[in-house]
mmCIF file of C-alpha atoms in Angstrom:
data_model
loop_
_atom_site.group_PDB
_atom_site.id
_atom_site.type_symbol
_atom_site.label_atom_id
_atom_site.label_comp_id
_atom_site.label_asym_id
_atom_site.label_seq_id
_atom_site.Cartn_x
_atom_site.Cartn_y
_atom_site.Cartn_z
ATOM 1 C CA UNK A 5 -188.538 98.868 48.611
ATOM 2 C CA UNK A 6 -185.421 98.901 50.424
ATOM 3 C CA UNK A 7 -186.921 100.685 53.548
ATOM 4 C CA UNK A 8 -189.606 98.718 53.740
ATOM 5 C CA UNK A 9 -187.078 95.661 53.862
ATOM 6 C CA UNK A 10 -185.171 97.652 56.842
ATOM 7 C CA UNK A 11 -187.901 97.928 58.686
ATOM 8 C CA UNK A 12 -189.425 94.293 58.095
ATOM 9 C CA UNK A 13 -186.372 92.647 59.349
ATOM 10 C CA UNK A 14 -185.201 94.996 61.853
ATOM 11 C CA UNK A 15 -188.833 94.060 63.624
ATOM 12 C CA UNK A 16 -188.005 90.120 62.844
ATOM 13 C CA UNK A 17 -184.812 90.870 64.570
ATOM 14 C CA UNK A 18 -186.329 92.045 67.425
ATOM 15 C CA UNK A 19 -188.590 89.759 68.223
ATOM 16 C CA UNK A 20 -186.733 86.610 67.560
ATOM 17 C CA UNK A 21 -184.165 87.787 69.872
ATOM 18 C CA UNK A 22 -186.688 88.373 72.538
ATOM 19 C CA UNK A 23 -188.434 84.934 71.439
ATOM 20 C CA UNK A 24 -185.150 83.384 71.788
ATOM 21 C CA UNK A 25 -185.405 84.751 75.689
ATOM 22 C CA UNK A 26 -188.614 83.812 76.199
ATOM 23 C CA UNK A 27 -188.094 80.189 75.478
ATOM 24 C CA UNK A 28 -185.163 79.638 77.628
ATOM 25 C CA UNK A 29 -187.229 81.252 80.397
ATOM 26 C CA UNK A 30 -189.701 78.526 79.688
ATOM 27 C CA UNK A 31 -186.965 75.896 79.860
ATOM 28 C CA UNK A 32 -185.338 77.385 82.970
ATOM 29 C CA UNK A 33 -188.673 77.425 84.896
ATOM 30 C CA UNK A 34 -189.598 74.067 83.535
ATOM 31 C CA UNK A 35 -186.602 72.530 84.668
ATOM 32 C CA UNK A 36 -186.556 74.150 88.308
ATOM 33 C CA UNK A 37 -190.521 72.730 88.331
ATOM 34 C CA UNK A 38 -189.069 69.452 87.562
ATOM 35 C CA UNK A 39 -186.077 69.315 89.593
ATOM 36 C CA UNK A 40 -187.444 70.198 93.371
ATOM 37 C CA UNK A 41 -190.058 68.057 95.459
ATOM 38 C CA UNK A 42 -193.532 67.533 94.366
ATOM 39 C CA UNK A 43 -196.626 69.164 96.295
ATOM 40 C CA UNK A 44 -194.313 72.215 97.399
ATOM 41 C CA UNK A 45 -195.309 76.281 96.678
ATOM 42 C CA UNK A 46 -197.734 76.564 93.443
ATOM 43 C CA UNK A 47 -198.352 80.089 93.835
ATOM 44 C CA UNK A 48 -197.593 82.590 91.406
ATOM 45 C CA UNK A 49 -196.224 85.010 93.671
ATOM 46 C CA UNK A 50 -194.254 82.944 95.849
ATOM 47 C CA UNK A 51 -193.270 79.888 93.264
ATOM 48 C CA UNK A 52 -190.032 81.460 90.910
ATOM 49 C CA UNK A 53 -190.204 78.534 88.752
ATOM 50 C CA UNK A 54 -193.976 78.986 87.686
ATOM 51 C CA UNK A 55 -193.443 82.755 87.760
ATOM 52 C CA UNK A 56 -190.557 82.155 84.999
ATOM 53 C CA UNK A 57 -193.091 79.679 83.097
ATOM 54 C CA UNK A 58 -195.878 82.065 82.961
ATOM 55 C CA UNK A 59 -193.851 85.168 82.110
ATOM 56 C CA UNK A 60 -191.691 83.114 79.754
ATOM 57 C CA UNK A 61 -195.163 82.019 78.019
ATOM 58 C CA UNK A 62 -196.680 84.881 77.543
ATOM 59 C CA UNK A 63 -193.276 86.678 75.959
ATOM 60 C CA UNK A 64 -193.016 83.713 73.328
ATOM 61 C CA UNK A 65 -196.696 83.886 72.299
ATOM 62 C CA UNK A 66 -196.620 87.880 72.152
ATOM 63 C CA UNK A 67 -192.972 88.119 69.781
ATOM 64 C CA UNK A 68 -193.917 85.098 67.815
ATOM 65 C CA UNK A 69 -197.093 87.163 66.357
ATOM 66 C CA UNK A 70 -194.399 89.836 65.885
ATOM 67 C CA UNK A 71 -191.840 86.775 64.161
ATOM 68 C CA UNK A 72 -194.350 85.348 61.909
ATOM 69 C CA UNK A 73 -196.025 88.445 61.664
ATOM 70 C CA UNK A 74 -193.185 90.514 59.941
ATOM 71 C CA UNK A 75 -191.624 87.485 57.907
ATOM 72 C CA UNK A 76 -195.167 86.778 56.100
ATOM 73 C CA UNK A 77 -196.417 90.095 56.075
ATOM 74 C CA UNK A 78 -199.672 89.326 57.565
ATOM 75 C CA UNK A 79 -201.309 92.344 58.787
ATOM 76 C CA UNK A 80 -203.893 90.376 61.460
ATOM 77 C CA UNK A 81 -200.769 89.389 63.510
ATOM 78 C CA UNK A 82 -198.767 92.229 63.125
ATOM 79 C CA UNK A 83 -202.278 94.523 64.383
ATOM 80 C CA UNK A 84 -202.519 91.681 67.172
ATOM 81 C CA UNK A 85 -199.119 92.272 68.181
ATOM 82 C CA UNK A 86 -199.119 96.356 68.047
ATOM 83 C CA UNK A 87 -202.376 95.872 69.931
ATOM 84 C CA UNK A 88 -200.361 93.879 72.770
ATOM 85 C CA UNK A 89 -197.568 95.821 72.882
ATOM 86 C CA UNK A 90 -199.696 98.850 73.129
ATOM 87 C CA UNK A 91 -201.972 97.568 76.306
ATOM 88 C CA UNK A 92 -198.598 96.743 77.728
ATOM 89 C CA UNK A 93 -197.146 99.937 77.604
ATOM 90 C CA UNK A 94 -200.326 101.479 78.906
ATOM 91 C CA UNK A 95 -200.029 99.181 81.926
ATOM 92 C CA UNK A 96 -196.703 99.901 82.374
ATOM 93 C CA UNK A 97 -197.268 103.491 82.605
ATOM 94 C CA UNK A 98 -200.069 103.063 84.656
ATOM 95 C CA UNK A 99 -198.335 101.292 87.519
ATOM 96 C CA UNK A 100 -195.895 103.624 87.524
ATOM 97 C CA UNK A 101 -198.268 106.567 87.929
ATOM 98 C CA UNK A 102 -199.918 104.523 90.815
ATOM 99 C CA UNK A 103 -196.761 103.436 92.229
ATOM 100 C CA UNK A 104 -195.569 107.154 92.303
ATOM 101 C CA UNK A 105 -199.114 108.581 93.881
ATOM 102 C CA UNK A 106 -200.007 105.879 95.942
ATOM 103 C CA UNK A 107 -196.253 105.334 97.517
ATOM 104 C CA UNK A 108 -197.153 103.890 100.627
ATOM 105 C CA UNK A 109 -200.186 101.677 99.390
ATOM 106 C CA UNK A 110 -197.276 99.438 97.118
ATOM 107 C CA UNK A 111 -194.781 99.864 99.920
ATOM 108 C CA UNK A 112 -197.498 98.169 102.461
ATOM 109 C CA UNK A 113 -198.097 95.281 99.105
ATOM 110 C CA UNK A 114 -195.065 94.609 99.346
ATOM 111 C CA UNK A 115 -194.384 94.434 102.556
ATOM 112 C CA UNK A 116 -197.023 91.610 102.847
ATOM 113 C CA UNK A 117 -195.925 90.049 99.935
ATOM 114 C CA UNK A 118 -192.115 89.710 101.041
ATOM 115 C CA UNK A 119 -193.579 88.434 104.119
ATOM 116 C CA UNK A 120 -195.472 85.969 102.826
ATOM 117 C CA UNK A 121 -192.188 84.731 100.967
ATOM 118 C CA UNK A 122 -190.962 84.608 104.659
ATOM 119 C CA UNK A 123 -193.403 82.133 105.984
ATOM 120 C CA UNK A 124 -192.781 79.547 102.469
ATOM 121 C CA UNK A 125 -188.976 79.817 103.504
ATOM 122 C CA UNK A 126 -187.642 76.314 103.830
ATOM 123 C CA UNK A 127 -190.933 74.976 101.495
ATOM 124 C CA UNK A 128 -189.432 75.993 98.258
ATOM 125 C CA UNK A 129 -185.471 75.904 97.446
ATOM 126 C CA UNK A 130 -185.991 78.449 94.303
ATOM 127 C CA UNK A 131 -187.872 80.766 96.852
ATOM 128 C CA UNK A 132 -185.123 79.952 99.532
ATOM 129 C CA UNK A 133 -182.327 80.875 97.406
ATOM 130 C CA UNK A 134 -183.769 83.772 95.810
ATOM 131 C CA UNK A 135 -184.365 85.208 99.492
ATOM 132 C CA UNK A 136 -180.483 84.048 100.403
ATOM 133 C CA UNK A 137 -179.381 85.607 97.563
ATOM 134 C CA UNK A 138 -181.415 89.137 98.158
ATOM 135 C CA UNK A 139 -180.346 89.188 101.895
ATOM 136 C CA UNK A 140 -176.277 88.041 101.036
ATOM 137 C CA UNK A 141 -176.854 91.124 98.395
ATOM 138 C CA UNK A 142 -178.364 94.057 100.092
ATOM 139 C CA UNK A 143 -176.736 92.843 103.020
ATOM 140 C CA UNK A 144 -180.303 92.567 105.503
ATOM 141 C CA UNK A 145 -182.327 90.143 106.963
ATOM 142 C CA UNK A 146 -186.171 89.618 107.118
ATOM 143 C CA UNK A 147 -188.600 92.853 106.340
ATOM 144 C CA UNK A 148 -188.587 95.590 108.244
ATOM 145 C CA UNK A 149 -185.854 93.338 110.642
ATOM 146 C CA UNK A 150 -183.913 90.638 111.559
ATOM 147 C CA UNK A 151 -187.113 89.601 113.905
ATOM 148 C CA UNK A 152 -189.524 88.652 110.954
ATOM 149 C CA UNK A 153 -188.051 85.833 111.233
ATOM 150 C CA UNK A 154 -190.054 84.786 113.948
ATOM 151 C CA UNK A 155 -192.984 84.435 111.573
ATOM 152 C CA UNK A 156 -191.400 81.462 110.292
ATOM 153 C CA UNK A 157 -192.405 77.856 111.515
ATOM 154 C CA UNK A 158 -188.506 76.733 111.740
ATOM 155 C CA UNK A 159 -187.276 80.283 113.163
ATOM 156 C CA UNK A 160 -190.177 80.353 115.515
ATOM 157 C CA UNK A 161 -189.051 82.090 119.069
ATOM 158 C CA UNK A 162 -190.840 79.909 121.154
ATOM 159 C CA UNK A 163 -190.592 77.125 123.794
ATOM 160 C CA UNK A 164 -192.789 74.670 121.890
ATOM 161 C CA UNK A 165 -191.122 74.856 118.586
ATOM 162 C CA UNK A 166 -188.498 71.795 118.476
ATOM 163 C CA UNK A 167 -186.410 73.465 115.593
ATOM 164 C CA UNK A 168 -182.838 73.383 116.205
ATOM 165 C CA UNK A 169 -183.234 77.136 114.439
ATOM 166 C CA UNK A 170 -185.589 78.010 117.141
ATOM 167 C CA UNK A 171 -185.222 81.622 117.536
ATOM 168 C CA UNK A 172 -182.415 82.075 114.895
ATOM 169 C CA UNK A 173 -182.064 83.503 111.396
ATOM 170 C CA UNK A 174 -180.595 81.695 107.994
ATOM 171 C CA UNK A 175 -177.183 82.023 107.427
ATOM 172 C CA UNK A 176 -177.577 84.640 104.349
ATOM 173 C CA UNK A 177 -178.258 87.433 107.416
ATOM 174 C CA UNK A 178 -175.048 86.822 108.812
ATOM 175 C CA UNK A 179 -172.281 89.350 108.765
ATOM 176 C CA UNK A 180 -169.430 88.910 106.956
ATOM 177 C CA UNK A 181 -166.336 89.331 108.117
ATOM 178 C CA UNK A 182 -162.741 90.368 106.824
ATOM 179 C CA UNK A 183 -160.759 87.521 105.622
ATOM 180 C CA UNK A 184 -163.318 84.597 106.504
ATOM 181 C CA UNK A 185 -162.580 82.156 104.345
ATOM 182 C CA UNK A 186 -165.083 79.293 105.751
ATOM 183 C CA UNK A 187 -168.882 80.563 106.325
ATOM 184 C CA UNK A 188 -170.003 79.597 109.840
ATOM 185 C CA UNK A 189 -173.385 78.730 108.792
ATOM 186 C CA UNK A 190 -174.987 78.642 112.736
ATOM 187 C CA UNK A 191 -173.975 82.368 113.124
ATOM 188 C CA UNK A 192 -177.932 83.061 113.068
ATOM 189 C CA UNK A 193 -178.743 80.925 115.784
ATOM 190 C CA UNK A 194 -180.644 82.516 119.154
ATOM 191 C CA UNK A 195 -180.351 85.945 117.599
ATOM 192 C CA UNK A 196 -183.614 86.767 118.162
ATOM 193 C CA UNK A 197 -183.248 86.559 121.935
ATOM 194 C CA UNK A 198 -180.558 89.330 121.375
ATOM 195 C CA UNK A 199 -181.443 93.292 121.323
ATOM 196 C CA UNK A 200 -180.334 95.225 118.631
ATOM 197 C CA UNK A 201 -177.097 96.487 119.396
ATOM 198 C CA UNK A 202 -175.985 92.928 120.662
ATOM 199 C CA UNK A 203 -177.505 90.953 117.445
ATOM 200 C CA UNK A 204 -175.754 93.602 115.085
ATOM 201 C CA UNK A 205 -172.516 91.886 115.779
ATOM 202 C CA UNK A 206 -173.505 88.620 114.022
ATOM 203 C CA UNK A 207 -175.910 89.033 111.104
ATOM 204 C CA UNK A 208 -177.545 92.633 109.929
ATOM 205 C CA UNK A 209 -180.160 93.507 111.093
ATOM 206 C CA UNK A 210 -182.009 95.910 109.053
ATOM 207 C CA UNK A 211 -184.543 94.679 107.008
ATOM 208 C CA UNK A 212 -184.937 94.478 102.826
ATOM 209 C CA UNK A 213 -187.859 96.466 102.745
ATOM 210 C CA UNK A 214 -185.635 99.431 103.501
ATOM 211 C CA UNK A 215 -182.519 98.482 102.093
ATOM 212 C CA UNK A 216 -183.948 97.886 98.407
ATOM 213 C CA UNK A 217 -185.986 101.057 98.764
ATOM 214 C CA UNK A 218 -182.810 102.767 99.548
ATOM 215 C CA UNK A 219 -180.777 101.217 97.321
ATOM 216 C CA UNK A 220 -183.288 102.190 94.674
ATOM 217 C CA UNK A 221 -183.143 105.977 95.538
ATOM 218 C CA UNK A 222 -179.047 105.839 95.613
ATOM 219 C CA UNK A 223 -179.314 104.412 92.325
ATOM 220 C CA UNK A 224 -182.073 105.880 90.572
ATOM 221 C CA UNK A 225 -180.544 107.285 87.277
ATOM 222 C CA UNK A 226 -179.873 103.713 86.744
ATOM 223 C CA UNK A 227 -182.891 102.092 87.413
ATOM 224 C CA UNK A 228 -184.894 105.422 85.764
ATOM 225 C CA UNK A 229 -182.515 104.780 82.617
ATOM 226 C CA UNK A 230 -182.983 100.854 82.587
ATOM 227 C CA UNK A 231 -187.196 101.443 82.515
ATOM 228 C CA UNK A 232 -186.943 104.305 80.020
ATOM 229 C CA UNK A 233 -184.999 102.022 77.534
ATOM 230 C CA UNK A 234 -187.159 98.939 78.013
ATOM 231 C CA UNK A 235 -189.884 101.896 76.971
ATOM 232 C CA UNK A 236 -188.626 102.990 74.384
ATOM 233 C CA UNK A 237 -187.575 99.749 72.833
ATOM 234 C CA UNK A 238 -190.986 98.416 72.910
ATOM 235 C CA UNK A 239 -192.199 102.315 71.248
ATOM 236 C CA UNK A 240 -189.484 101.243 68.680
ATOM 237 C CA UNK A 241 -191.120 97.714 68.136
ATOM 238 C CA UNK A 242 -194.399 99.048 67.896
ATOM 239 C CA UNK A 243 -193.115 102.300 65.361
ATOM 240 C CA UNK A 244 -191.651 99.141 63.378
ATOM 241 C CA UNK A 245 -194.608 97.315 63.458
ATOM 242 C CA UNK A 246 -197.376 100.281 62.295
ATOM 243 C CA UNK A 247 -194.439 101.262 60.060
ATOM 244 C CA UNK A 248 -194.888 97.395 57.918
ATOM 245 C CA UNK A 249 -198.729 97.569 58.137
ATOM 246 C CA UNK A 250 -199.166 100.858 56.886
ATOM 247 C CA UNK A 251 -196.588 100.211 54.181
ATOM 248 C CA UNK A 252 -197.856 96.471 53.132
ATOM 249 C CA UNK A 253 -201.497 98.587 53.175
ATOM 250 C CA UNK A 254 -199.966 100.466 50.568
ATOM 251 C CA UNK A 255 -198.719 98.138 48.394
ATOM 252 C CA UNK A 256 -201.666 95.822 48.237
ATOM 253 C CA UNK A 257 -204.062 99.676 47.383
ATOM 254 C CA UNK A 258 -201.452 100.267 44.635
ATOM 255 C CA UNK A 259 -202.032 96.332 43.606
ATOM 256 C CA UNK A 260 -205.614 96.814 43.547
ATOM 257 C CA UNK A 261 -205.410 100.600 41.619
ATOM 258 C CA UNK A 262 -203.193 98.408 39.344
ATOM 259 C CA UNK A 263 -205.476 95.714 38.421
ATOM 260 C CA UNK A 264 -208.476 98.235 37.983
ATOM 261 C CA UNK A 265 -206.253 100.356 35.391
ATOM 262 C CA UNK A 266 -205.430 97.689 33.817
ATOM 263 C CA UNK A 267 -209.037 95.864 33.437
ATOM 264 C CA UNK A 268 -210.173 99.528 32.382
ATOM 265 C CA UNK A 269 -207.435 100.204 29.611
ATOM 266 C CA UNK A 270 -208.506 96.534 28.323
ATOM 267 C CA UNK A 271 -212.068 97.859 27.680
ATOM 268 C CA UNK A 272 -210.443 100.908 26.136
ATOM 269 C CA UNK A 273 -208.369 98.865 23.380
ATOM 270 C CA UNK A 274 -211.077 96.350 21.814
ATOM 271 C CA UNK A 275 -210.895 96.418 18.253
ATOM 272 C CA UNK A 276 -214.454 97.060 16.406
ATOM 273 C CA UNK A 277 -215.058 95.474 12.618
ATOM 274 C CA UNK A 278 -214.603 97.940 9.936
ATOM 275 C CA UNK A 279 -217.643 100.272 8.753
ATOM 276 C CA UNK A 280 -219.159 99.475 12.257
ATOM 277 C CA UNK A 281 -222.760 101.032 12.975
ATOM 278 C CA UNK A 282 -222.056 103.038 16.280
ATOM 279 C CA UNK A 283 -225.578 105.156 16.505
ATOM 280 C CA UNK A 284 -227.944 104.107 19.381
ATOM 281 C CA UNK A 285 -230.896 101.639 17.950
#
């Protein structure tokens, strides 16, 4: 009985801690929907905000099957839950399988997808600081190079565009230098127009793309080590999960083997009358 209380509230644990997650993801997103303009990016893939909703969503719906699952002991949501958790993991493994064989298939994704998030720059402040902050942190600008840029309706290198950023970059590509203490924030301007060599000076010029990819290599025991634990913590969730159906199973068969022993040594101990007649009429 003990065990089975281990593993009951070691799953409750679990999944009220990542329930706990989920809803201030919900309230994060739901605040940054709130707080910029109306009738800006409502994509999935280029809106953080809604990204954070949806993912936050889906996490509280799929641990609070595993909450109220666990604390009532009711088998349909805990099977619901293993079920989830289980088409999750297969997914998981899945992309990763693809990602691995099909290398340069993601890598091209990607590269349209982080140039899409190029083109919304300026349309969305949670999609223009979460570029800022990539480029300040992997020190790079644009995709495959400063030059992406162009792409951009208010970076546009042309003589039409009346942008005072006409031909420039933001100010996250810039390079920074030893003991600046103020951050020129026009550093980026009319880099474009520059060649490599010359642009290097001012802002970096090698793009994300390659930077996170490489970054990713350098640092792969980590990020190999990360995914293996978030595996193996939602194996240990679902162990803890087939673990309390199999053992509630149990209890309510040994209930039910119980109540039929008991109906059956009723029958056995009726008292007959005295002298009673017992031969077949």
């Amino acid at each position: 009985m003990r065990g089975y209380r281990t593993i009951k509230y070691t799953l409750f644990i679990f999944c009220y801690f990542f329930w706990v997650v989920s809803a201030v993801l919900i309230a994060v997103g739901i605040y940054a929907k709130i707080a910029k303009e109306k009738h800006v990016v409502d994509t999935l893939t280029a809106d953080p905000a809604l990204l954070l909703i949806v993912i936050g969503s889906m996490m509280f719906l799929i641990t609070f099957l595993g909450c109220f699952g666990a604390l009532r002991n009711a088998t349909c949501l805990l099977k619901t839950f293993l079920g989830t958790l289980t088409a999750i993991l297969v997914v998981q493994v899945a992309a990763g399988v693809v990602g691995y064989l099909f290398t340069d298939m993601v890598m091209e994704r990607t590269d349209r997808l982080m140039m899409n998030t190029i083109v919304r720059y300026r349309e969305d402040p949670d999609l223009e600081n979460a570029i800022d902050f990539v480029q300040k942190k992997f020190q790079c600008c644009g995709v495959e190079s400063y030059k992406d840029w162009g792409h951009n309706i208010y970076f546009e290198c042309s003589d039409t565009n009346p942008s005072l950023e006409a031909c420039g970059v933001p100010f996250s590509c810039c390079v920074r230098l030893q003991n600046q203490t103020v951050l020129n924030t026009m550093c980026g301007y009319g880099v474009q127009q520059l060649d490599r060599s010359s642009a290097a000076e001012a802002v970096s010029t090698v793009g994300c793309l390659e930077k996170i990819a490489s970054w990713t290599k350098n640092n792969l025991l980590l990020v190999a080590a990360l995914t293996a634990g978030l595996l193996l913590l939602e194996v240990g969730m679902m162990c803890l999960a087939a673990a309390q159906i199999s053992r509630i199973k149990k209890v309510q068969q040994q209930r039910k083997d119980n109540v039929s022993t008991s109906r059956s040594e009723r029958k056995d101990s009726y008292w007959f009358p005295a002298f009673a007649d017992f031969n077949d009429e």
